[in-house]
Amino acid sequence: MTMKTRYPLIILLNAAGLALFLSWYLPVNHGFWFPIDSGIFHFFNQKLVESRAFLWWVAITNNRAFDGCSLLAMGG
């Protein structure tokens, strides 16, 4: 069985990822990404204010102990 390398695809996808990152990083105030980032941020933060259960769920899942339990559950 021979292994086929797909260097052109790897280079293309890496270039696309770099272009996507630079389209966010380089423009002042993150260019056209700012409304998207802001909308997502405000959407989820509003949900934290409205729902105490969601607030607790976010607090628990952002805890290092939860990360350790997740790692163990995945067999790591």
mmCIF file of N, CA and C in Angstrom:
data_model
loop_
_atom_site.group_PDB
_atom_site.id
_atom_site.type_symbol
_atom_site.label_atom_id
_atom_site.label_comp_id
_atom_site.label_asym_id
_atom_site.label_seq_id
_atom_site.Cartn_x
_atom_site.Cartn_y
_atom_site.Cartn_z
ATOM 1 N N MET A 1 0.845 -1.181 0.000
ATOM 2 C CA MET A 1 0.000 0.000 0.000
ATOM 3 C C MET A 1 0.889 1.243 0.000
ATOM 4 N N THR A 2 0.698 2.086 -0.961
ATOM 5 C CA THR A 2 1.486 3.311 -1.029
ATOM 6 C C THR A 2 0.692 4.462 -0.435
ATOM 7 N N MET A 3 1.424 5.337 0.172
ATOM 8 C CA MET A 3 0.788 6.494 0.785
ATOM 9 C C MET A 3 0.892 7.675 -0.172
ATOM 10 N N LYS A 4 -0.236 8.270 -0.460
ATOM 11 C CA LYS A 4 -0.271 9.391 -1.391
ATOM 12 C C LYS A 4 -0.233 10.692 -0.589
ATOM 13 N N THR A 5 0.729 11.522 -0.881
ATOM 14 C CA THR A 5 0.804 12.816 -0.201
ATOM 15 C C THR A 5 -0.017 13.835 -0.973
ATOM 16 N N ARG A 6 -0.652 14.686 -0.222
ATOM 17 C CA ARG A 6 -1.503 15.706 -0.840
ATOM 18 C C ARG A 6 -0.993 17.087 -0.441
ATOM 19 N N TYR A 7 0.248 17.353 -0.785
ATOM 20 C CA TYR A 7 0.858 18.633 -0.429
ATOM 21 C C TYR A 7 0.094 19.841 -0.964
ATOM 22 N N PRO A 8 -0.381 19.825 -2.202
ATOM 23 C CA PRO A 8 -1.121 21.009 -2.680
ATOM 24 C C PRO A 8 -2.355 21.317 -1.815
ATOM 25 N N LEU A 9 -3.091 20.287 -1.415
ATOM 26 C CA LEU A 9 -4.265 20.495 -0.574
ATOM 27 C C LEU A 9 -3.865 21.014 0.807
ATOM 28 N N ILE A 10 -2.813 20.453 1.366
ATOM 29 C CA ILE A 10 -2.333 20.903 2.676
ATOM 30 C C ILE A 10 -1.921 22.371 2.612
ATOM 31 N N ILE A 11 -1.176 22.736 1.589
ATOM 32 C CA ILE A 11 -0.725 24.128 1.437
ATOM 33 C C ILE A 11 -1.917 25.056 1.206
ATOM 34 N N LEU A 12 -2.870 24.635 0.378
ATOM 35 C CA LEU A 12 -4.061 25.445 0.112
ATOM 36 C C LEU A 12 -4.863 25.687 1.392
ATOM 37 N N LEU A 13 -5.100 24.649 2.178
ATOM 38 C CA LEU A 13 -5.880 24.799 3.404
ATOM 39 C C LEU A 13 -5.146 25.638 4.447
ATOM 40 N N ASN A 14 -3.832 25.490 4.530
ATOM 41 C CA ASN A 14 -3.061 26.333 5.443
ATOM 42 C C ASN A 14 -3.083 27.788 5.004
ATOM 43 N N ALA A 15 -2.991 28.034 3.701
ATOM 44 C CA ALA A 15 -3.063 29.409 3.191
ATOM 45 C C ALA A 15 -4.442 30.003 3.455
ATOM 46 N N ALA A 16 -5.501 29.200 3.292
ATOM 47 C CA ALA A 16 -6.857 29.686 3.574
ATOM 48 C C ALA A 16 -7.012 30.019 5.053
ATOM 49 N N GLY A 17 -6.472 29.180 5.919
ATOM 50 C CA GLY A 17 -6.528 29.451 7.356
ATOM 51 C C GLY A 17 -5.768 30.708 7.722
ATOM 52 N N LEU A 18 -4.608 30.894 7.139
ATOM 53 C CA LEU A 18 -3.814 32.095 7.398
ATOM 54 C C LEU A 18 -4.536 33.338 6.885
ATOM 55 N N ALA A 19 -5.127 33.243 5.700
ATOM 56 C CA ALA A 19 -5.880 34.384 5.153
ATOM 57 C C ALA A 19 -7.078 34.723 6.035
ATOM 58 N N LEU A 20 -7.769 33.718 6.532
ATOM 59 C CA LEU A 20 -8.906 33.941 7.424
ATOM 60 C C LEU A 20 -8.459 34.620 8.712
ATOM 61 N N PHE A 21 -7.370 34.129 9.294
ATOM 62 C CA PHE A 21 -6.847 34.744 10.513
ATOM 63 C C PHE A 21 -6.433 36.190 10.269
ATOM 64 N N LEU A 22 -5.709 36.443 9.196
ATOM 65 C CA LEU A 22 -5.240 37.801 8.914
ATOM 66 C C LEU A 22 -6.394 38.743 8.579
ATOM 67 N N SER A 23 -7.489 38.208 8.004
ATOM 68 C CA SER A 23 -8.645 39.063 7.722
ATOM 69 C C SER A 23 -9.297 39.549 9.010
ATOM 70 N N TRP A 24 -9.092 38.833 10.096
ATOM 71 C CA TRP A 24 -9.616 39.261 11.399
ATOM 72 C C TRP A 24 -8.583 40.110 12.145
ATOM 73 N N TYR A 25 -7.317 39.717 12.074
ATOM 74 C CA TYR A 25 -6.274 40.320 12.903
ATOM 75 C C TYR A 25 -5.800 41.683 12.402
ATOM 76 N N LEU A 26 -5.649 41.848 11.114
ATOM 77 C CA LEU A 26 -5.017 43.055 10.580
ATOM 78 C C LEU A 26 -5.894 44.303 10.543
ATOM 79 N N PRO A 27 -7.158 44.236 10.127
ATOM 80 C CA PRO A 27 -7.943 45.477 10.036
ATOM 81 C C PRO A 27 -8.178 46.115 11.409
ATOM 82 N N VAL A 28 -8.254 47.442 11.413
ATOM 83 C CA VAL A 28 -8.566 48.166 12.640
ATOM 84 C C VAL A 28 -9.954 47.732 13.101
ATOM 85 N N ASN A 29 -10.106 47.487 14.385
ATOM 86 C CA ASN A 29 -11.376 47.015 14.974
ATOM 87 C C ASN A 29 -11.876 45.727 14.326
ATOM 88 N N HIS A 30 -10.986 44.952 13.765
ATOM 89 C CA HIS A 30 -11.262 43.629 13.200
ATOM 90 C C HIS A 30 -12.190 43.648 11.994
ATOM 91 N N GLY A 31 -12.271 44.766 11.315
ATOM 92 C CA GLY A 31 -12.985 44.846 10.040
ATOM 93 C C GLY A 31 -14.415 44.360 10.105
ATOM 94 N N PHE A 32 -14.805 43.584 9.096
ATOM 95 C CA PHE A 32 -16.193 43.118 9.031
ATOM 96 C C PHE A 32 -16.483 42.010 10.040
ATOM 97 N N TRP A 33 -15.442 41.511 10.740
ATOM 98 C CA TRP A 33 -15.658 40.479 11.764
ATOM 99 C C TRP A 33 -16.235 41.061 13.050
ATOM 100 N N PHE A 34 -16.038 42.350 13.299
ATOM 101 C CA PHE A 34 -16.471 42.931 14.576
ATOM 102 C C PHE A 34 -17.965 42.766 14.837
ATOM 103 N N PRO A 35 -18.842 43.050 13.872
ATOM 104 C CA PRO A 35 -20.277 42.847 14.156
ATOM 105 C C PRO A 35 -20.621 41.387 14.459
ATOM 106 N N ILE A 36 -19.947 40.458 13.803
ATOM 107 C CA ILE A 36 -20.190 39.038 14.060
ATOM 108 C C ILE A 36 -19.726 38.678 15.466
ATOM 109 N N ASP A 37 -18.486 39.063 15.820
ATOM 110 C CA ASP A 37 -17.956 38.804 17.162
ATOM 111 C C ASP A 37 -18.831 39.439 18.229
ATOM 112 N N SER A 38 -19.201 40.673 18.013
ATOM 113 C CA SER A 38 -20.012 41.404 18.981
ATOM 114 C C SER A 38 -21.391 40.765 19.140
ATOM 115 N N GLY A 39 -21.993 40.375 18.042
ATOM 116 C CA GLY A 39 -23.306 39.739 18.094
ATOM 117 C C GLY A 39 -23.292 38.436 18.868
ATOM 118 N N ILE A 40 -22.282 37.606 18.618
ATOM 119 C CA ILE A 40 -22.161 36.336 19.342
ATOM 120 C C ILE A 40 -21.913 36.589 20.819
ATOM 121 N N PHE A 41 -21.019 37.525 21.139
ATOM 122 C CA PHE A 41 -20.712 37.859 22.531
ATOM 123 C C PHE A 41 -21.958 38.326 23.277
ATOM 124 N N HIS A 42 -22.683 39.260 22.684
ATOM 125 C CA HIS A 42 -23.867 39.798 23.360
ATOM 126 C C HIS A 42 -24.995 38.769 23.448
ATOM 127 N N PHE A 43 -25.136 37.927 22.442
ATOM 128 C CA PHE A 43 -26.165 36.887 22.473
ATOM 129 C C PHE A 43 -25.963 35.963 23.671
ATOM 130 N N PHE A 44 -24.735 35.454 23.836
ATOM 131 C CA PHE A 44 -24.498 34.511 24.927
ATOM 132 C C PHE A 44 -24.471 35.191 26.289
ATOM 133 N N ASN A 45 -23.950 36.411 26.365
ATOM 134 C CA ASN A 45 -23.957 37.092 27.657
ATOM 135 C C ASN A 45 -25.366 37.467 28.084
ATOM 136 N N GLN A 46 -26.238 37.784 27.137
ATOM 137 C CA GLN A 46 -27.630 38.062 27.486
ATOM 138 C C GLN A 46 -28.289 36.808 28.044
ATOM 139 N N LYS A 47 -27.957 35.651 27.478
ATOM 140 C CA LYS A 47 -28.513 34.388 27.976
ATOM 141 C C LYS A 47 -28.034 34.104 29.397
ATOM 142 N N LEU A 48 -26.808 34.534 29.728
ATOM 143 C CA LEU A 48 -26.310 34.348 31.095
ATOM 144 C C LEU A 48 -27.128 35.159 32.086
ATOM 145 N N VAL A 49 -27.560 36.337 31.684
ATOM 146 C CA VAL A 49 -28.350 37.202 32.561
ATOM 147 C C VAL A 49 -29.766 36.651 32.718
ATOM 148 N N GLU A 50 -30.314 36.103 31.645
ATOM 149 C CA GLU A 50 -31.709 35.650 31.662
ATOM 150 C C GLU A 50 -31.913 34.324 32.377
ATOM 151 N N SER A 51 -30.938 33.432 32.321
ATOM 152 C CA SER A 51 -31.131 32.081 32.844
ATOM 153 C C SER A 51 -30.067 31.737 33.880
ATOM 154 N N ARG A 52 -30.507 31.541 35.109
ATOM 155 C CA ARG A 52 -29.577 31.156 36.171
ATOM 156 C C ARG A 52 -29.004 29.753 35.913
ATOM 157 N N ALA A 53 -29.818 28.867 35.340
ATOM 158 C CA ALA A 53 -29.343 27.515 35.031
ATOM 159 C C ALA A 53 -28.215 27.559 33.992
ATOM 160 N N PHE A 54 -28.381 28.375 32.958
ATOM 161 C CA PHE A 54 -27.339 28.509 31.942
ATOM 162 C C PHE A 54 -26.086 29.131 32.540
ATOM 163 N N LEU A 55 -26.253 30.096 33.435
ATOM 164 C CA LEU A 55 -25.121 30.719 34.125
ATOM 165 C C LEU A 55 -24.322 29.665 34.888
ATOM 166 N N TRP A 56 -25.008 28.813 35.634
ATOM 167 C CA TRP A 56 -24.327 27.762 36.398
ATOM 168 C C TRP A 56 -23.681 26.733 35.476
ATOM 169 N N TRP A 57 -24.349 26.395 34.378
ATOM 170 C CA TRP A 57 -23.793 25.429 33.442
ATOM 171 C C TRP A 57 -22.483 25.958 32.849
ATOM 172 N N VAL A 58 -22.468 27.224 32.459
ATOM 173 C CA VAL A 58 -21.250 27.833 31.914
ATOM 174 C C VAL A 58 -20.157 27.881 32.978
ATOM 175 N N ALA A 59 -20.528 28.246 34.212
ATOM 176 C CA ALA A 59 -19.543 28.323 35.291
ATOM 177 C C ALA A 59 -18.924 26.957 35.576
ATOM 178 N N ILE A 60 -19.730 25.923 35.602
ATOM 179 C CA ILE A 60 -19.221 24.576 35.899
ATOM 180 C C ILE A 60 -18.357 24.051 34.764
ATOM 181 N N THR A 61 -18.807 24.237 33.531
ATOM 182 C CA THR A 61 -18.044 23.698 32.399
ATOM 183 C C THR A 61 -16.778 24.491 32.102
ATOM 184 N N ASN A 62 -16.628 25.676 32.660
ATOM 185 C CA ASN A 62 -15.403 26.453 32.491
ATOM 186 C C ASN A 62 -14.460 26.300 33.674
ATOM 187 N N ASN A 63 -14.645 25.262 34.444
ATOM 188 C CA ASN A 63 -13.827 24.997 35.613
ATOM 189 C C ASN A 63 -12.756 23.961 35.249
ATOM 190 N N ARG A 64 -11.563 24.096 35.814
ATOM 191 C CA ARG A 64 -10.477 23.154 35.516
ATOM 192 C C ARG A 64 -10.816 21.735 35.959
ATOM 193 N N ALA A 65 -11.548 21.593 37.054
ATOM 194 C CA ALA A 65 -11.941 20.257 37.507
ATOM 195 C C ALA A 65 -12.824 19.582 36.457
ATOM 196 N N PHE A 66 -13.694 20.346 35.829
ATOM 197 C CA PHE A 66 -14.541 19.800 34.766
ATOM 198 C C PHE A 66 -13.677 19.365 33.586
ATOM 199 N N ASP A 67 -12.643 20.136 33.267
ATOM 200 C CA ASP A 67 -11.729 19.759 32.185
ATOM 201 C C ASP A 67 -11.071 18.420 32.483
ATOM 202 N N GLY A 68 -10.662 18.225 33.742
ATOM 203 C CA GLY A 68 -10.046 16.955 34.139
ATOM 204 C C GLY A 68 -11.017 15.795 34.026
ATOM 205 N N CYS A 69 -12.253 16.002 34.448
ATOM 206 C CA CYS A 69 -13.276 14.950 34.328
ATOM 207 C C CYS A 69 -13.546 14.629 32.864
ATOM 208 N N SER A 70 -13.588 15.647 32.029
ATOM 209 C CA SER A 70 -13.802 15.427 30.592
ATOM 210 C C SER A 70 -12.653 14.626 29.995
ATOM 211 N N LEU A 71 -11.443 14.943 30.398
ATOM 212 C CA LEU A 71 -10.270 14.218 29.911
ATOM 213 C C LEU A 71 -10.346 12.751 30.308
ATOM 214 N N LEU A 72 -10.695 12.489 31.560
ATOM 215 C CA LEU A 72 -10.817 11.105 32.017
ATOM 216 C C LEU A 72 -11.946 10.376 31.292
ATOM 217 N N ALA A 73 -13.056 11.063 31.054
ATOM 218 C CA ALA A 73 -14.189 10.448 30.366
ATOM 219 C C ALA A 73 -13.835 10.079 28.926
ATOM 220 N N MET A 74 -12.909 10.820 28.317
ATOM 221 C CA MET A 74 -12.505 10.529 26.940
ATOM 222 C C MET A 74 -11.421 9.462 26.880
ATOM 223 N N GLY A 75 -11.014 8.975 28.036
ATOM 224 C CA GLY A 75 -10.028 7.902 28.048
ATOM 225 C C GLY A 75 -8.597 8.385 28.035
ATOM 226 N N GLY A 76 -8.388 9.635 28.404
ATOM 227 C CA GLY A 76 -7.049 10.200 28.367
ATOM 228 C C GLY A 76 -6.360 9.990 29.643
#
